[in-house]
mmCIF file of C-alpha atoms in Angstrom:
data_model
loop_
_atom_site.group_PDB
_atom_site.id
_atom_site.type_symbol
_atom_site.label_atom_id
_atom_site.label_comp_id
_atom_site.label_asym_id
_atom_site.label_seq_id
_atom_site.Cartn_x
_atom_site.Cartn_y
_atom_site.Cartn_z
ATOM 1 C CA MET A 1148 24.235 -11.148 10.074
ATOM 2 C CA LYS A 1149 27.781 -10.398 11.194
ATOM 3 C CA ASN A 1150 28.665 -9.094 14.647
ATOM 4 C CA TYR A 1151 25.235 -7.620 15.343
ATOM 5 C CA MET A 1152 25.033 -5.685 18.579
ATOM 6 C CA LYS A 1153 21.726 -4.869 20.224
ATOM 7 C CA PRO A 1154 20.979 -1.107 20.110
ATOM 8 C CA MET A 1155 21.242 0.870 23.327
ATOM 9 C CA VAL A 1156 18.584 3.494 24.037
ATOM 10 C CA VAL A 1157 19.710 6.644 25.850
ATOM 11 C CA ALA A 1158 17.265 9.339 27.014
ATOM 12 C CA ASN A 1159 18.369 12.943 27.453
ATOM 13 C CA ASP A 1160 15.715 15.605 28.059
ATOM 14 C CA GLU A 1161 18.165 18.374 27.127
ATOM 15 C CA LEU A 1162 18.470 17.233 23.488
ATOM 16 C CA ALA A 1163 16.188 18.105 20.555
ATOM 17 C CA GLU A 1164 13.271 15.827 19.712
ATOM 18 C CA GLY A 1165 14.058 12.679 17.797
ATOM 19 C CA VAL A 1166 15.099 9.101 18.031
ATOM 20 C CA TYR A 1167 18.197 7.349 16.687
ATOM 21 C CA LEU A 1168 18.662 3.607 16.830
ATOM 22 C CA ALA A 1169 20.829 1.094 15.024
ATOM 23 C CA SER A 1170 18.578 -1.309 13.163
ATOM 24 C CA GLY A 1171 19.304 -4.504 11.317
ATOM 25 C CA ASP A 1172 22.640 -5.515 9.906
ATOM 26 C CA CYS A 1173 23.214 -2.918 7.178
ATOM 27 C CA TRP A 1174 21.295 0.314 7.954
ATOM 28 C CA THR A 1175 20.809 2.788 10.760
ATOM 29 C CA VAL A 1176 17.773 5.042 10.866
ATOM 30 C CA SER A 1177 16.929 8.235 12.703
ATOM 31 C CA CYS A 1178 13.629 10.063 12.906
ATOM 32 C CA ARG A 1179 13.071 13.606 14.140
ATOM 33 C CA LYS A 1180 10.231 16.082 13.999
ATOM 34 C CA ASP A 1181 10.774 18.636 11.235
ATOM 35 C CA GLN A 1182 7.769 20.930 11.722
ATOM 36 C CA ASN A 1183 4.134 21.313 12.765
ATOM 37 C CA ASP A 1184 1.789 22.430 10.004
ATOM 38 C CA ALA A 1185 -1.461 24.388 10.188
ATOM 39 C CA GLY A 1186 -3.308 21.569 8.393
ATOM 40 C CA GLY A 1187 -3.486 19.419 11.528
ATOM 41 C CA TYR A 1188 -0.405 17.342 10.760
ATOM 42 C CA CYS A 1189 3.323 17.368 11.412
ATOM 43 C CA THR A 1190 6.289 16.320 9.324
ATOM 44 C CA PHE A 1191 9.027 13.948 10.468
ATOM 45 C CA ARG A 1192 12.379 13.544 8.699
ATOM 46 C CA ILE A 1193 13.669 9.999 8.290
ATOM 47 C CA GLN A 1194 17.445 9.662 7.722
ATOM 48 C CA CYS A 1195 18.703 6.232 6.631
ATOM 49 C CA ASN A 1196 22.432 5.449 6.461
ATOM 50 C CA HIS A 1197 24.022 2.311 5.059
ATOM 51 C CA ASN A 1198 26.622 1.168 7.571
ATOM 52 C CA THR A 1199 28.333 -1.916 6.210
ATOM 53 C CA ASN A 1200 31.510 -2.239 4.191
ATOM 54 C CA GLN A 1201 29.864 -4.840 1.983
ATOM 55 C CA GLN A 1202 28.064 -3.875 -1.189
ATOM 56 C CA HIS A 1203 24.665 -5.400 -1.889
ATOM 57 C CA ILE A 1204 21.595 -4.832 -4.004
ATOM 58 C CA SER A 1205 18.405 -3.702 -2.259
ATOM 59 C CA LYS A 1206 14.973 -3.785 -3.845
ATOM 60 C CA ALA A 1207 13.162 -2.256 -0.868
ATOM 61 C CA THR A 1208 13.425 -0.865 2.636
ATOM 62 C CA THR A 1209 10.740 -0.866 5.299
ATOM 63 C CA VAL A 1210 10.925 1.777 8.023
ATOM 64 C CA THR A 1211 8.743 1.264 11.100
ATOM 65 C CA LEU A 1212 8.046 4.274 13.317
ATOM 66 C CA VAL A 1213 6.421 4.065 16.754
ATOM 67 C CA PHE A 1214 4.787 7.192 18.178
ATOM 68 C CA ASP A 1215 3.677 8.151 21.682
ATOM 69 C CA GLN A 1216 0.011 8.508 20.655
ATOM 70 C CA PRO A 1217 -2.462 7.041 18.128
ATOM 71 C CA ILE A 1218 -1.907 8.126 14.520
ATOM 72 C CA THR A 1219 -4.955 8.766 12.307
ATOM 73 C CA GLY A 1220 -3.193 9.103 8.927
ATOM 74 C CA ALA A 1221 0.170 9.289 7.168
ATOM 75 C CA GLU A 1222 1.763 10.117 3.794
ATOM 76 C CA TYR A 1223 5.218 8.973 2.705
ATOM 77 C CA GLU A 1224 6.475 10.871 -0.378
ATOM 78 C CA GLY A 1225 4.513 8.777 -2.878
ATOM 79 C CA PHE A 1226 5.616 5.443 -1.393
ATOM 80 C CA GLN A 1227 3.399 2.934 0.425
ATOM 81 C CA VAL A 1228 2.518 3.682 4.031
ATOM 82 C CA SER A 1229 0.248 1.981 6.561
ATOM 83 C CA VAL A 1230 -0.993 3.011 9.993
ATOM 84 C CA SER A 1231 -1.995 0.749 12.875
ATOM 85 C CA GLY A 1232 -2.627 2.494 16.191
ATOM 86 C CA ASN A 1233 0.580 4.331 17.051
ATOM 87 C CA VAL A 1234 2.735 2.471 14.465
ATOM 88 C CA VAL A 1235 3.466 3.831 10.982
ATOM 89 C CA THR A 1236 5.122 1.512 8.454
ATOM 90 C CA CYS A 1237 6.795 3.142 5.435
ATOM 91 C CA TYR A 1238 7.663 0.868 2.493
ATOM 92 C CA ARG A 1239 10.093 2.267 -0.069
ATOM 93 C CA GLU A 1240 10.536 0.140 -3.182
ATOM 94 C CA GLN A 1241 13.653 0.731 -5.269
ATOM 95 C CA LEU A 1242 14.819 -0.461 -8.668
ATOM 96 C CA GLY A 1243 17.458 -2.807 -7.321
ATOM 97 C CA ASP A 1244 19.833 -0.088 -6.136
ATOM 98 C CA SER A 1245 23.342 -1.017 -5.061
ATOM 99 C CA TYR A 1246 24.435 0.245 -1.638
ATOM 100 C CA LEU A 1247 27.904 0.781 -0.239
ATOM 101 C CA SER A 1248 29.161 1.974 3.131
ATOM 102 C CA GLY A 1249 28.145 5.584 3.728
ATOM 103 C CA ASP A 1250 25.252 5.636 1.247
ATOM 104 C CA ASN A 1251 22.121 7.278 2.610
ATOM 105 C CA PHE A 1252 18.705 8.667 1.816
ATOM 106 C CA ASN A 1253 16.351 11.128 3.483
ATOM 107 C CA SER A 1254 12.560 10.954 3.430
ATOM 108 C CA LEU A 1255 9.705 12.973 4.859
ATOM 109 C CA VAL A 1256 6.591 11.451 6.375
ATOM 110 C CA LYS A 1257 3.487 13.473 7.247
ATOM 111 C CA ILE A 1258 1.649 12.361 10.384
ATOM 112 C CA TRP A 1259 -1.944 13.200 11.316
ATOM 113 C CA CYS A 1260 -3.102 12.774 14.910
ATOM 114 C CA ASP A 1261 -5.175 14.616 17.500
ATOM 115 C CA GLY A 1262 -2.096 15.915 19.326
ATOM 116 C CA PHE A 1263 0.090 16.686 16.304
ATOM 117 C CA GLU A 1264 1.754 19.596 18.121
ATOM 118 C CA THR A 1265 3.248 17.294 20.768
ATOM 119 C CA VAL A 1266 3.518 13.878 19.066
ATOM 120 C CA GLN A 1267 6.937 12.213 19.387
ATOM 121 C CA CYS A 1268 8.569 9.308 17.579
ATOM 122 C CA THR A 1269 9.716 6.916 20.327
ATOM 123 C CA ASN A 1270 11.270 4.171 18.183
ATOM 124 C CA ALA A 1271 12.499 3.764 14.604
ATOM 125 C CA SER A 1272 13.719 0.627 12.832
ATOM 126 C CA ILE A 1273 14.575 -0.351 9.260
ATOM 127 C CA VAL A 1274 14.673 -3.623 7.339
ATOM 128 C CA CYS A 1275 16.458 -4.018 4.003
ATOM 129 C CA THR A 1276 15.430 -6.505 1.306
ATOM 130 C CA LYS A 1277 18.748 -7.845 -0.008
ATOM 131 C CA THR A 1278 19.227 -9.654 -3.307
ATOM 132 C CA VAL A 1279 22.251 -11.287 -4.846
ATOM 133 C CA ASN A 1280 24.867 -8.911 -6.210
ATOM 134 C CA VAL A 1281 25.927 -10.701 -9.399
ATOM 135 C CA GLN A 1282 28.852 -8.283 -9.778
ATOM 136 C CA GLY A 1283 30.053 -8.637 -6.200
ATOM 137 C CA ASN A 1284 31.068 -11.304 -3.752
ATOM 138 C CA GLY A 1285 29.006 -14.314 -2.838
ATOM 139 C CA ALA A 1286 25.434 -15.369 -3.396
ATOM 140 C CA ASP A 1287 24.121 -14.454 0.042
ATOM 141 C CA GLY A 1288 22.864 -11.005 -0.904
ATOM 142 C CA ASN A 1289 26.145 -9.276 -0.084
#
């Protein structure tokens, strides 16, 4: 990891719902509530942005979301998802995609809980599984 700086959390009650934190050494992730649905769940939008100038191959990303209340179920656009208390872990496997600075992807996750109208995401983090880029520089996954 090169020049990693610990994320700073800033609270502002006048802003829209959501959380944005720098996570790891190559991605940032944000999570905000998209909508409440009549089916007893709500939808959150996950925005992931690649933030390094180095190209690398990624076979998977794992996004961990922490909520302010217990979660009873989740769906993640056909990818693997697990729930433990108020933590939802979203695992997105790729086919060895190459990422450059500025690359991004959006995902939606459905969350079921007793208080779905008021549930908030309080923390979001992302981990990237790097593999060697045989066309790029070095054998360290970059």
